[in-house]
Coordinates of C-alpha atoms and ligand atoms in Angstrom, one line a residue:
X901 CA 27.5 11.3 13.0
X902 CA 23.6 11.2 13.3
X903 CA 24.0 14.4 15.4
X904 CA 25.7 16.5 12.7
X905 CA 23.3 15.1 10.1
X906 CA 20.5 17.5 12.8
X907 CA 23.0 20.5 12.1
X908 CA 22.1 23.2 9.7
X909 CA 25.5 23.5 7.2
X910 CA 26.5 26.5 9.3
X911 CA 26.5 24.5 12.3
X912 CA 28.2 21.8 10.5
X913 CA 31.2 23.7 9.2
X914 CA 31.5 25.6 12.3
X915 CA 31.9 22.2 14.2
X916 CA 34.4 20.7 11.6
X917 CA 36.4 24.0 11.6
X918 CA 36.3 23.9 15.4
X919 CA 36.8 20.1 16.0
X920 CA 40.0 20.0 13.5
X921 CA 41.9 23.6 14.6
X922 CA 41.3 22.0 18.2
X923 CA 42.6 18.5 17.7
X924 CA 45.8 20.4 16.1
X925 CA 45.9 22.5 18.9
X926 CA 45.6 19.8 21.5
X927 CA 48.2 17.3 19.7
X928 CA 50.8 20.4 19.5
X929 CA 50.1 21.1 23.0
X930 CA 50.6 17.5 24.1
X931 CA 54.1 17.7 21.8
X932 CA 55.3 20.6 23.1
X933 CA 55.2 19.5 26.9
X934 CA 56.3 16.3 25.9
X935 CA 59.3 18.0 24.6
X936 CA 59.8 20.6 27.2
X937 CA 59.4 17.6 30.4
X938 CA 62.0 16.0 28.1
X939 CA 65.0 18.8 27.8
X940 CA 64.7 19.8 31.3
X941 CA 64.9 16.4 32.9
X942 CA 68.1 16.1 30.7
X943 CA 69.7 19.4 32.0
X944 CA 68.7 18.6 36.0
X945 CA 70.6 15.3 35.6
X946 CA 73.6 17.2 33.8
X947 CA 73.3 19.6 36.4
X948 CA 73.6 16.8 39.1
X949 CA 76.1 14.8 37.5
X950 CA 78.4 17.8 37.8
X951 CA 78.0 18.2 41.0
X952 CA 78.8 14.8 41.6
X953 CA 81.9 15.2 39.7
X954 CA 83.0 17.9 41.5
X955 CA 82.0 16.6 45.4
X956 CA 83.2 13.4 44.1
X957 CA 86.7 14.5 43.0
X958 CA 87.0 16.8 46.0
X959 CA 85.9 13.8 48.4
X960 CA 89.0 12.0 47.2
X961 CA 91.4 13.1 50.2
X962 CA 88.9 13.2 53.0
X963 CA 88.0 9.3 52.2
X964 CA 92.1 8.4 52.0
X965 CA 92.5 10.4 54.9
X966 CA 89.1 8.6 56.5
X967 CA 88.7 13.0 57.4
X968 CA 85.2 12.4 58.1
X969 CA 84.4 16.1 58.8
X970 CA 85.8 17.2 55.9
X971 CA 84.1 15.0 53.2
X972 CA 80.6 16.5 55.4
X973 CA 81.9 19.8 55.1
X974 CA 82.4 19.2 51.2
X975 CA 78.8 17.9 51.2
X976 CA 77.3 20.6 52.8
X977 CA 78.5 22.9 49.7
X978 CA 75.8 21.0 48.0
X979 CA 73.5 23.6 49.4
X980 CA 74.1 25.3 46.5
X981 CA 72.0 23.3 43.9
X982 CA 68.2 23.9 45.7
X983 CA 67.0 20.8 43.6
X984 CA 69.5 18.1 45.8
X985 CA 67.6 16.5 48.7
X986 CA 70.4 14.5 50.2
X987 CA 74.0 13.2 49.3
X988 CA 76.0 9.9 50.5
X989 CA 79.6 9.0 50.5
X990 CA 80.6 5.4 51.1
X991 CA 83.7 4.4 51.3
X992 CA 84.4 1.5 49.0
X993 CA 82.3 -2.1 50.2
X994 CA 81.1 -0.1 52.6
X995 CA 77.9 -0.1 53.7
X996 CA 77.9 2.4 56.3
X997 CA 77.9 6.3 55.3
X998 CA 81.2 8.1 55.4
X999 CA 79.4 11.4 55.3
X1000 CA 75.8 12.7 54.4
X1001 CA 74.3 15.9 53.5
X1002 CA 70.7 16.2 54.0
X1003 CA 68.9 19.8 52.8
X1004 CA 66.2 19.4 55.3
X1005 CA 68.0 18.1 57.8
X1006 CA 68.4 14.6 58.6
X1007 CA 65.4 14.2 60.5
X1008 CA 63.1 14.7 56.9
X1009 CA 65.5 12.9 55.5
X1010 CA 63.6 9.6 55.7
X1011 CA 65.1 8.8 52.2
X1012 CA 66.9 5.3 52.6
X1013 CA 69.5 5.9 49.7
X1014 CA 70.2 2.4 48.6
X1015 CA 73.2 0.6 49.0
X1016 CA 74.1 0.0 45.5
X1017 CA 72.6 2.3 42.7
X1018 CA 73.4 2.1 38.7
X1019 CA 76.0 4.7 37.9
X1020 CA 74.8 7.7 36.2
X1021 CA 71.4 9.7 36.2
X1022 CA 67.8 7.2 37.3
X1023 CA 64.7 9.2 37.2
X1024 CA 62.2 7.7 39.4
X1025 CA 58.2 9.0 39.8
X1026 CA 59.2 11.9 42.6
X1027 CA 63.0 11.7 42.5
X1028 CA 66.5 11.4 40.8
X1029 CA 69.6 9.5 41.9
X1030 CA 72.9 10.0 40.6
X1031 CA 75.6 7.4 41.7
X1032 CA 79.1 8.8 41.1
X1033 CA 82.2 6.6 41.6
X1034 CA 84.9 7.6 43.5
X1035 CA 88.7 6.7 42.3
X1036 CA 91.9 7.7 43.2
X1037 CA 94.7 6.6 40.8
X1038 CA 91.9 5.3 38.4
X1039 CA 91.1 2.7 41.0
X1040 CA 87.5 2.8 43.1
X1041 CA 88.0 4.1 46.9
X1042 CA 84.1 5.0 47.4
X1043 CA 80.9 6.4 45.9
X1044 CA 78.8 8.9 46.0
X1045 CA 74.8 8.9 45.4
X1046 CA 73.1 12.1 45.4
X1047 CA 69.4 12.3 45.3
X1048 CA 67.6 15.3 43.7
X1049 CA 63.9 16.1 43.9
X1050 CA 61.8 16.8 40.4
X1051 CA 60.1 19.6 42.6
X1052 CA 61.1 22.3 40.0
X1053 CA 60.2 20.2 37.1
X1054 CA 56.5 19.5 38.5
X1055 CA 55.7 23.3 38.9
X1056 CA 57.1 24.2 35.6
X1057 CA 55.1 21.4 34.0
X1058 CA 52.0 23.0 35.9
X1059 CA 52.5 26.1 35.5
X1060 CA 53.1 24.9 31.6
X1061 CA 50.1 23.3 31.4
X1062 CA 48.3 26.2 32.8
X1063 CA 49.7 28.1 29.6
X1064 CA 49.0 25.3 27.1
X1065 CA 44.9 25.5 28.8
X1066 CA 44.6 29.2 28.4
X1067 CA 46.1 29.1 24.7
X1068 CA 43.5 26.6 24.5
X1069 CA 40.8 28.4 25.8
X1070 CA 41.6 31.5 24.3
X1071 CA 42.1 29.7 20.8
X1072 CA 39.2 28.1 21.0
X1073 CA 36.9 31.2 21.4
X1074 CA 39.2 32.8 18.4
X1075 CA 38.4 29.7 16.3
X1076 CA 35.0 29.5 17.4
X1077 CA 34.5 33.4 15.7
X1078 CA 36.3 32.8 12.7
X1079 CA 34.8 29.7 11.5
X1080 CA 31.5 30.9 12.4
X1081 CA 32.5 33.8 10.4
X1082 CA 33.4 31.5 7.0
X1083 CA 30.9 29.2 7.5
X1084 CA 28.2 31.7 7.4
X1085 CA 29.7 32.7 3.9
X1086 CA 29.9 29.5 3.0
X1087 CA 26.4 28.6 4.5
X1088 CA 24.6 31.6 3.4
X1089 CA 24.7 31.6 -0.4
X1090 CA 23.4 27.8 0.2
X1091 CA 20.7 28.8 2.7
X1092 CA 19.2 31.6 0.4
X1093 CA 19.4 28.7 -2.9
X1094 CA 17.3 26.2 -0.1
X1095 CA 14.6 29.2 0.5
X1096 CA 14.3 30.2 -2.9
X1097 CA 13.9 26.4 -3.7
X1098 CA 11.0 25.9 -1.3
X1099 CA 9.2 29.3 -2.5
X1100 CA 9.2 28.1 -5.6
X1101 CA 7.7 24.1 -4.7
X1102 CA 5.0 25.8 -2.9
X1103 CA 4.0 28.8 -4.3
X1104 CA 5.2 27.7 -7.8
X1105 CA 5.8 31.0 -8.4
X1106 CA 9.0 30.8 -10.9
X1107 CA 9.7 34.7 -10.9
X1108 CA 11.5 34.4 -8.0
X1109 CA 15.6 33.8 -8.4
X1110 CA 18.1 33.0 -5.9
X1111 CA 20.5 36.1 -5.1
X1112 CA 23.9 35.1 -7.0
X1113 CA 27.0 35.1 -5.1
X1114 CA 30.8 34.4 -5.7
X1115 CA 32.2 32.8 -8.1
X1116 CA 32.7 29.9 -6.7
X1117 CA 31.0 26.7 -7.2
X1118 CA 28.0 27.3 -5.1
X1119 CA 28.2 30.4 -6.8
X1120 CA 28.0 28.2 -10.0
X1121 CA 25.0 26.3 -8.5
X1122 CA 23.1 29.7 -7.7
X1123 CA 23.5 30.6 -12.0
X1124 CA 22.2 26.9 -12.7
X1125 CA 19.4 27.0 -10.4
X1126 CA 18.1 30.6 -11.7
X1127 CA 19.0 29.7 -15.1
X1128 CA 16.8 26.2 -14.4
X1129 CA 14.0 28.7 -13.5
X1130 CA 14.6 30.9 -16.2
X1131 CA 13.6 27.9 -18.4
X1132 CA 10.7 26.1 -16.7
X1133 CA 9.4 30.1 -16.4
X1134 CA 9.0 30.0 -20.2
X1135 CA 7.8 26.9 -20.6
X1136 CA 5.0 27.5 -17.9
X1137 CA 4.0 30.9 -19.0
X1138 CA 3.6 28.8 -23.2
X1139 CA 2.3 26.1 -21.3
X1140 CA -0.3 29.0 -19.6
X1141 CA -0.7 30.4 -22.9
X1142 CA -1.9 27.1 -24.6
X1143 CA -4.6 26.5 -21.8
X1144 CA -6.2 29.5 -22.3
X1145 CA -5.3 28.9 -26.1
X1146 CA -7.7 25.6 -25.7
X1147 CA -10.0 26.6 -23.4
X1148 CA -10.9 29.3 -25.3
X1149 CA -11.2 27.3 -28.6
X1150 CA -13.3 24.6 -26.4
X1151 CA -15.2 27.5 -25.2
X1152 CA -16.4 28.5 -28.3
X1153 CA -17.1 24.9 -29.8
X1154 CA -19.0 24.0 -26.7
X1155 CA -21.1 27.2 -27.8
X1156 CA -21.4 26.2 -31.2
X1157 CA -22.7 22.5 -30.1
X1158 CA -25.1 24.0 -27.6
X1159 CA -26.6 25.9 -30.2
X1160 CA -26.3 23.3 -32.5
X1161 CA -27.8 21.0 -29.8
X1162 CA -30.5 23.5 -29.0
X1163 CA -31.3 24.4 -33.0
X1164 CA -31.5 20.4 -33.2
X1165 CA -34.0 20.1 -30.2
X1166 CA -36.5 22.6 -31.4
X1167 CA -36.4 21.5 -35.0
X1168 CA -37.2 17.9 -33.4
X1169 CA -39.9 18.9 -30.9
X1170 CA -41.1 21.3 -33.4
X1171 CA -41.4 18.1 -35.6
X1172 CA -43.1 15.7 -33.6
X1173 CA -45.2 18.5 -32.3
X1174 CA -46.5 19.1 -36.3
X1175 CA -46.4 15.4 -36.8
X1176 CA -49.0 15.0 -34.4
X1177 CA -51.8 16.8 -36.1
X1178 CA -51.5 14.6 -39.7
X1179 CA -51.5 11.5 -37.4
X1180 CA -54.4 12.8 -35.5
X1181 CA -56.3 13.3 -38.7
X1182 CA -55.5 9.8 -39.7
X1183 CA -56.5 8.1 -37.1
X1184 CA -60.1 10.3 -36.8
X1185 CA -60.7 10.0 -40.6
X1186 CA -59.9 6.0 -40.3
X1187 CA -62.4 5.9 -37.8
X1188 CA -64.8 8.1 -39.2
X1189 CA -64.9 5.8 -42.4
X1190 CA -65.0 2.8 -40.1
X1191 CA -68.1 4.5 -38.3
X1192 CA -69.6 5.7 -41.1
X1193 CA -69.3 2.8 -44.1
X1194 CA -68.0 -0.1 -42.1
X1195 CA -70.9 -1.5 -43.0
X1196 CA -70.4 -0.9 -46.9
X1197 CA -66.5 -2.4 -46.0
X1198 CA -66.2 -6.0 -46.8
X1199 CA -64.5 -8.0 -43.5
X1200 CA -60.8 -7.5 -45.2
X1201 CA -61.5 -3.8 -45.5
X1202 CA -62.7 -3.4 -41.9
X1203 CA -59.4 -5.2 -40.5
X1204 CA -57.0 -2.9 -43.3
X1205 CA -58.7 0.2 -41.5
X1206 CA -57.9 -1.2 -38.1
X1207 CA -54.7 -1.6 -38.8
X1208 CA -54.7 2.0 -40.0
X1209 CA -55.2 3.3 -37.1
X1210 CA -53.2 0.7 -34.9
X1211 CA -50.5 2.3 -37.0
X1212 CA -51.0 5.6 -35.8
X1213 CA -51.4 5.3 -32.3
X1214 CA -48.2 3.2 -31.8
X1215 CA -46.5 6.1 -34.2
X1216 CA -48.7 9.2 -31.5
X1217 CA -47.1 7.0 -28.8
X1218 CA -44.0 7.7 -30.4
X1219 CA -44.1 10.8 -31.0
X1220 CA -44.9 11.5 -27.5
X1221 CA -42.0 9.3 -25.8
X1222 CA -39.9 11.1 -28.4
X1223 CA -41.3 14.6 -27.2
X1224 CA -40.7 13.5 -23.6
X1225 CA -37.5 12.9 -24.3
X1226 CA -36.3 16.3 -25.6
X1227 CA -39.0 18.1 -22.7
X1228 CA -36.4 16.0 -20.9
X1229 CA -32.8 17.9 -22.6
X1230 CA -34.8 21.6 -22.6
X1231 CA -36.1 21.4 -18.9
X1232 CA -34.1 22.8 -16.6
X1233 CA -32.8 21.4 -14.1
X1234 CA -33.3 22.6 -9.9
X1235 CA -31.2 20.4 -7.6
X1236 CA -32.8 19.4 -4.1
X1237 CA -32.4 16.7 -1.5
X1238 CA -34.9 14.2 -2.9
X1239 CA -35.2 10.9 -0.8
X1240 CA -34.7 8.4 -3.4
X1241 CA -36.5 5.1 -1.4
X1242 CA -39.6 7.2 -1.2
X1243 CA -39.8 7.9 -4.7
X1244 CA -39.0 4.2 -5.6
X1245 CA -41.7 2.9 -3.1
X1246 CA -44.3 5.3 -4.9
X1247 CA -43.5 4.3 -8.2
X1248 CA -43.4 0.7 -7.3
X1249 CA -47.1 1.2 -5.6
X1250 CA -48.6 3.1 -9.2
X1251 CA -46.7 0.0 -11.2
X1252 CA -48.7 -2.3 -8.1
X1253 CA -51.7 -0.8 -9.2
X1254 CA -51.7 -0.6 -13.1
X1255 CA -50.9 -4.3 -12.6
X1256 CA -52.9 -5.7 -9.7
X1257 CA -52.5 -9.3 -11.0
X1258 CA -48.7 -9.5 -10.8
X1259 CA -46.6 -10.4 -7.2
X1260 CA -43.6 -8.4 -7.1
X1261 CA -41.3 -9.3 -4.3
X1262 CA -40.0 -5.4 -4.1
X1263 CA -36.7 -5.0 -1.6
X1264 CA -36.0 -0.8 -1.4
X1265 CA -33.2 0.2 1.0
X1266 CA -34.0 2.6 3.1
X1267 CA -32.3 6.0 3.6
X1268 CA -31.1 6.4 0.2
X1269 CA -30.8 10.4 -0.6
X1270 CA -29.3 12.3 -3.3
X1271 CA -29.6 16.1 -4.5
X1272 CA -31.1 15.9 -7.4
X1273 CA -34.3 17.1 -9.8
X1274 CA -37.1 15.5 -8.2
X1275 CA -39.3 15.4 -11.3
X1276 CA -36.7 13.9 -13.6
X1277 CA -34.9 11.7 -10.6
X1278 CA -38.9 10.2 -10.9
X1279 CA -38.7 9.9 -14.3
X1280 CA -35.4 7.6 -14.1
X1281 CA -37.5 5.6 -11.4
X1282 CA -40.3 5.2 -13.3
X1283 CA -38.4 3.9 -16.5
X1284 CA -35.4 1.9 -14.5
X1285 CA -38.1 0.0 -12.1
X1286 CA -40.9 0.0 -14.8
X1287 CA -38.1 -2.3 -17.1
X1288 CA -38.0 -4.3 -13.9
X1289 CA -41.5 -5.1 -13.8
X1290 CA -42.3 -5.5 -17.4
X1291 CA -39.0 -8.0 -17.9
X1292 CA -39.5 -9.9 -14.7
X1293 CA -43.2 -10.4 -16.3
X1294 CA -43.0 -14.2 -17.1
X1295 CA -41.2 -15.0 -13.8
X1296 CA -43.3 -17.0 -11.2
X1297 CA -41.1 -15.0 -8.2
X1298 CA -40.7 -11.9 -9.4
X1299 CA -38.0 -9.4 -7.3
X1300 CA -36.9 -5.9 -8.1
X1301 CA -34.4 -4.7 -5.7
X1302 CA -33.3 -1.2 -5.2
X1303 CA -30.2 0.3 -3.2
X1304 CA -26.6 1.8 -3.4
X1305 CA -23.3 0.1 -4.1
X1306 CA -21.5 0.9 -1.4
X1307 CA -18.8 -1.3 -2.0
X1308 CA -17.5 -0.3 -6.1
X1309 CA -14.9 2.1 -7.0
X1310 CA -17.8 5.0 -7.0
X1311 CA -21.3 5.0 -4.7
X1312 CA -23.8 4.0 -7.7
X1313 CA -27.7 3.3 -7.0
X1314 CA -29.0 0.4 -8.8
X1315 CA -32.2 -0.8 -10.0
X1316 CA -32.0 -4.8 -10.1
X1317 CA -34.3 -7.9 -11.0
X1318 CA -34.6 -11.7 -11.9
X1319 CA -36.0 -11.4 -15.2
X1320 CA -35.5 -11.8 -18.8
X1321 CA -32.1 -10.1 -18.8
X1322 CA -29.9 -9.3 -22.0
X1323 CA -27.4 -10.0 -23.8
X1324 CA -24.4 -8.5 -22.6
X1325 CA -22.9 -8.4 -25.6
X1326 CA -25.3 -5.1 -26.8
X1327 CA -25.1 -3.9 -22.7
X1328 CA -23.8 -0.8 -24.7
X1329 CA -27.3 -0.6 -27.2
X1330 CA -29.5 -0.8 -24.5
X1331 CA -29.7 3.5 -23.9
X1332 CA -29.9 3.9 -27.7
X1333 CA -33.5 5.6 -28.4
X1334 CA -35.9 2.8 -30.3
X1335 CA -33.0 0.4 -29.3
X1336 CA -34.5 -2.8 -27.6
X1337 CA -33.0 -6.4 -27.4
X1338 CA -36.4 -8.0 -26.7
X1339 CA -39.5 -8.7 -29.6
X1340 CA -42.4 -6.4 -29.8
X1341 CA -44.2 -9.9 -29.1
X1342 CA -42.7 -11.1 -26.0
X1343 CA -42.2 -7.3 -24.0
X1344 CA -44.4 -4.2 -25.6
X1345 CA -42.7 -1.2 -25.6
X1346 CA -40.8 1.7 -27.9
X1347 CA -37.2 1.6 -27.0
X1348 CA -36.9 5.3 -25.6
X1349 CA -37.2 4.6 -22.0
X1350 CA -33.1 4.2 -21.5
X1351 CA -32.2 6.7 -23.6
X1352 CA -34.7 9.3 -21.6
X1353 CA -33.0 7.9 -18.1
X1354 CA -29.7 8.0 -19.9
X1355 CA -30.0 11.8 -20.8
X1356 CA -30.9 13.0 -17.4
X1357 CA -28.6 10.8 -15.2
X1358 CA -25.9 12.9 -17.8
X1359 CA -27.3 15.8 -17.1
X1360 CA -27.3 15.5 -13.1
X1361 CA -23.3 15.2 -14.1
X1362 CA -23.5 10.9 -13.6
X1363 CA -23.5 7.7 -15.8
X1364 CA -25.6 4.6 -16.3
X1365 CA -24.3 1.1 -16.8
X1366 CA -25.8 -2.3 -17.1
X1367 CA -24.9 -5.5 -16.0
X1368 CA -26.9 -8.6 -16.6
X1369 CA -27.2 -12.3 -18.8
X1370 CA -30.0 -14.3 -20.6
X1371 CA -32.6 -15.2 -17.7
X1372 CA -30.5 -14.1 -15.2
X1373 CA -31.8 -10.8 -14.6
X1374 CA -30.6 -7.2 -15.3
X1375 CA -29.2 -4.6 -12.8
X1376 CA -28.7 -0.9 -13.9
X1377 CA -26.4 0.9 -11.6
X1378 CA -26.2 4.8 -12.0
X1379 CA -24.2 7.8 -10.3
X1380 CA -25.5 11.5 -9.7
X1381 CA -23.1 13.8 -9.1
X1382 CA -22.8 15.6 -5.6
X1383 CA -25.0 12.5 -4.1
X1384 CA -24.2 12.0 -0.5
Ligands
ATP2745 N1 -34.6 -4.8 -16.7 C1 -34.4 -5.2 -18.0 N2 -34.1 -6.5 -18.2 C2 -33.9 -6.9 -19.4 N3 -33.7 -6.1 -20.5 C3 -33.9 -4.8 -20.3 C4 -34.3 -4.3 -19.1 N4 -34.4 -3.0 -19.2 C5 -34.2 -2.7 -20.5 N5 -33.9 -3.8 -21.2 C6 -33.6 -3.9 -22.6 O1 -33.3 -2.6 -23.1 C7 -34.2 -2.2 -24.1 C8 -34.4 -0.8 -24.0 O2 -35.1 -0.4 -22.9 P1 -36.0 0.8 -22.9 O3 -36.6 1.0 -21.5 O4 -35.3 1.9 -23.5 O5 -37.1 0.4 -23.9 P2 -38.5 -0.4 -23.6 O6 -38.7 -0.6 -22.2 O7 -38.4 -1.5 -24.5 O8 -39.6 0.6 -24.1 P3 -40.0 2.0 -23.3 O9 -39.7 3.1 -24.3 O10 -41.5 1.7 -23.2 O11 -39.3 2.0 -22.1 C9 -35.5 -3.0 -23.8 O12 -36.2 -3.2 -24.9 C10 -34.9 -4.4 -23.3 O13 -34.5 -5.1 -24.5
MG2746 MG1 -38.6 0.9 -20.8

């Protein structure tokens, strides 16, 4: 069974056609010779018995007469029937022969009839014996035992089964072409459906149909199949149609928002730009009138005008965090291979020196690559690992750490340290512009730091994330796309 499951479906209909006309074949064969050994072993033993009849009857005189010659002489006209090998008469209770007939002579004759056989016809492997009685006024006077050889009957069986093996052979090369023949129109139709089938799961082209043929059910199963096609044909080319329906539409809304966008960023770097020149004029004015009529100031006045111009630097350092952050959107962008641990340890060394008082336990693995825009890729540095040193800045062993995840659902670098950490309930606040979860008090800054790392990590194609707790430090992992 496992072979025919190898078989292609013409090969399997072929062998079923072939396997069942030869098993007829072979089981009429077997009944016919069956038949035929039967009849003719049935007309050699009539054949015999008459014989015996007729020697038997005609012995009759010679064994009353105890003629010896003639009951030979009436056994010798056994030479007639070819088949009989030797005949016996015994004269009643006697065991000695009264006359024999042997075909061969009596020298072959090694045949030791037996004393006493059955009446009537007993086939044995090689040989049949027919025991005839003798009477004479319906009482016994002798018997008569001929034996016949089944010589005839084994070369007509041979010669038979010589017949019955080139029907065979000849049958089975006739069989052989015919269901070859059927299965092939059987197979075919099938065949062409399995092809079509596979054309269409890998080329998903749905155009092509399976050639329709008959009417029967395969036929049937060709008309469902292209009718199937027919269908999922229409719904690809709407489904075809939508796409290019929506990308279209998206097309055209991403152009609207990057003009938008663009229209936005230029009004706001146009904005802090003119800002800058009011502010300016505040703070030089405020100073000019500190200068110039401090003295005339009493102390409260002095302190008002210092806070003045407090005011306005914090708001020019604004301003110019703000423009760097849309310099950041409108630059654009040139991907190389930067090597990321070289930036970090230069970064970490300019932090090292505007701050030559802290210790910084700094841990940078080495190695770490990624194609990327050098300036900004320093930028996000500068930001991610300047956090780390300002919020690890009431620590007595500070330790800023940076590498790759190797082992998350996506290879991340991260930026980690021990200090003040967050909250993680407002981990999502944190790349906000002017968001911060700290006091101005405890950790200066303006809040645009993340949101300037945020923008460019987004527009290298990655994200940012941040993980962290209260005093437990804060870790900022962040993709790129097409790092190594
Ligand atoms: N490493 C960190 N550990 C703890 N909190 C952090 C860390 N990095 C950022 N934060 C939190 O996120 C806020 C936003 O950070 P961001 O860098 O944008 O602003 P900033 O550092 O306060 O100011 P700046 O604009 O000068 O960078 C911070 O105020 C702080 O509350
Ligand atoms: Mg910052």
């Amino acid at each position: 069974m496992r072979i025919l499951r190898r078989l292609t479906i013409g090969q399997k209909l072929t062998s079923i056609a072939m396997l069942s006309s030869f098993a007829a074949l072979v089981s009429a064969s077997i009944a016919f010779l069956a038949y035929d050994l039967h009849t003719i072993r049935q007309s050699l033993a009539r054949r015999i018995l008459t014989d015996a009849q007729i020697v038997g009857f005609n012995s009759v005189s010679p064994l009353l007469f105890n003629d010896a010659e003639t009951a030979t002489t009436t056994l010798g006209g056994l030479r007639a029937e070819p088949a009989i090998v030797a005949a016996i008469v015994r004269g009643q209770g006697d065991a000695r022969p009264f006359a024999t007939y042997f075909r061969d002579g009596p020298s072959a004759a090694r045949l030791a009839l037996p004393a006493h056989v059955a009446p009537g016809p007993v086939f044995a492997a090689d040989h049949l014996l027919v025991s005839e009685p003798i009477r004479f006024e319906g009482r016994p006077i002798g018997t008569l035992v001929i034996q016949a050889d089944l010589a005839e009957i084994h070369s007509r069986q041979r010669r038979y089964a010589g017949i019955v093996l080139a029907v065979l052979g000849g049958s089975f090369v006739l069989a052989l072409g015919i269901s070859r023949l059927m299965a092939k129109t059987i197979s075919r139709p099938i065949v062409r459906l399995a092809d079509t089938a596979r054309a269409v799961s890998s080329q998903k082209d749905y155009s092509v149909r399976a050639p329709a043929e008959g009417r029967d059910e395969i036929g049937l199963l060709v008309g469902t199949f292209n009718e199937m096609l027919d269908q999922i044909q229409r719904q690809d080319s709407d489904l075809k149609e939508a796409r290019a329906d929506l990308e279209r539409r998206v097309d055209t809304r991403t152009r609207d928002l990057a003009a938008a966008n663009k229209e936005l960023e230029a009004f706001s770097y146009s904005v802090s730009h003119d800002l800058r020149a009011p502010l300016r004029a505040i703070d030089g004015f405020s100073k000019a009138v500190l200068s110039g009529y401090g003295p005339q100031l009493d102390e409260r006045g002095r302190h008002y005008l210092e806070r003045v111009r407090a005011g306005t630097q914090r708001m020019a350092q604004l301003i110019d965090d703000l423009l760097g952050l849309a310099r950041v959107s409108r630059r654009q962008l040139v991907r190389q291979r930067v090597n990321l641990s070289e930036v970090a340890g230069q970064v970490a060394a300019e932090l090292a020196r505007r701050q030559p008082s802290r210790q910084v336990r700094l841990d940078v693995q080495p190695g770490l690559s990624a194609e990327v825009d050098p300036h900004l890729l320093t930028i996000v540095l500068e930001n991610l690992m300047g956090n780390a040193w300002k919020f690890t800045g009431k620590k007595a062993e500070a330790h800023v750490e940076v590498g790759q995840r190797a082992d998350g659902p996506e290879p991340a670098f991260y930026v980690r340290d021990n200090g003040a950490g967050f909250d993680m309930e407002y981990a999502d606040k944190l790349f906000g512009a002017f968001q911060r979860l700290h006091a101005d008090t405890d950790f200066e800054g303006t809040g645009i730091g993340l949101a300037t790392v945020q923008r460019i990590v987004a527009r290298h194609g990655g994200r940012i994330w941040a993980e962290g707790g209260v005093d437990k430090g804060a870790t900022f992992y962040f993709t790129l796309e097409r790092n190594p």
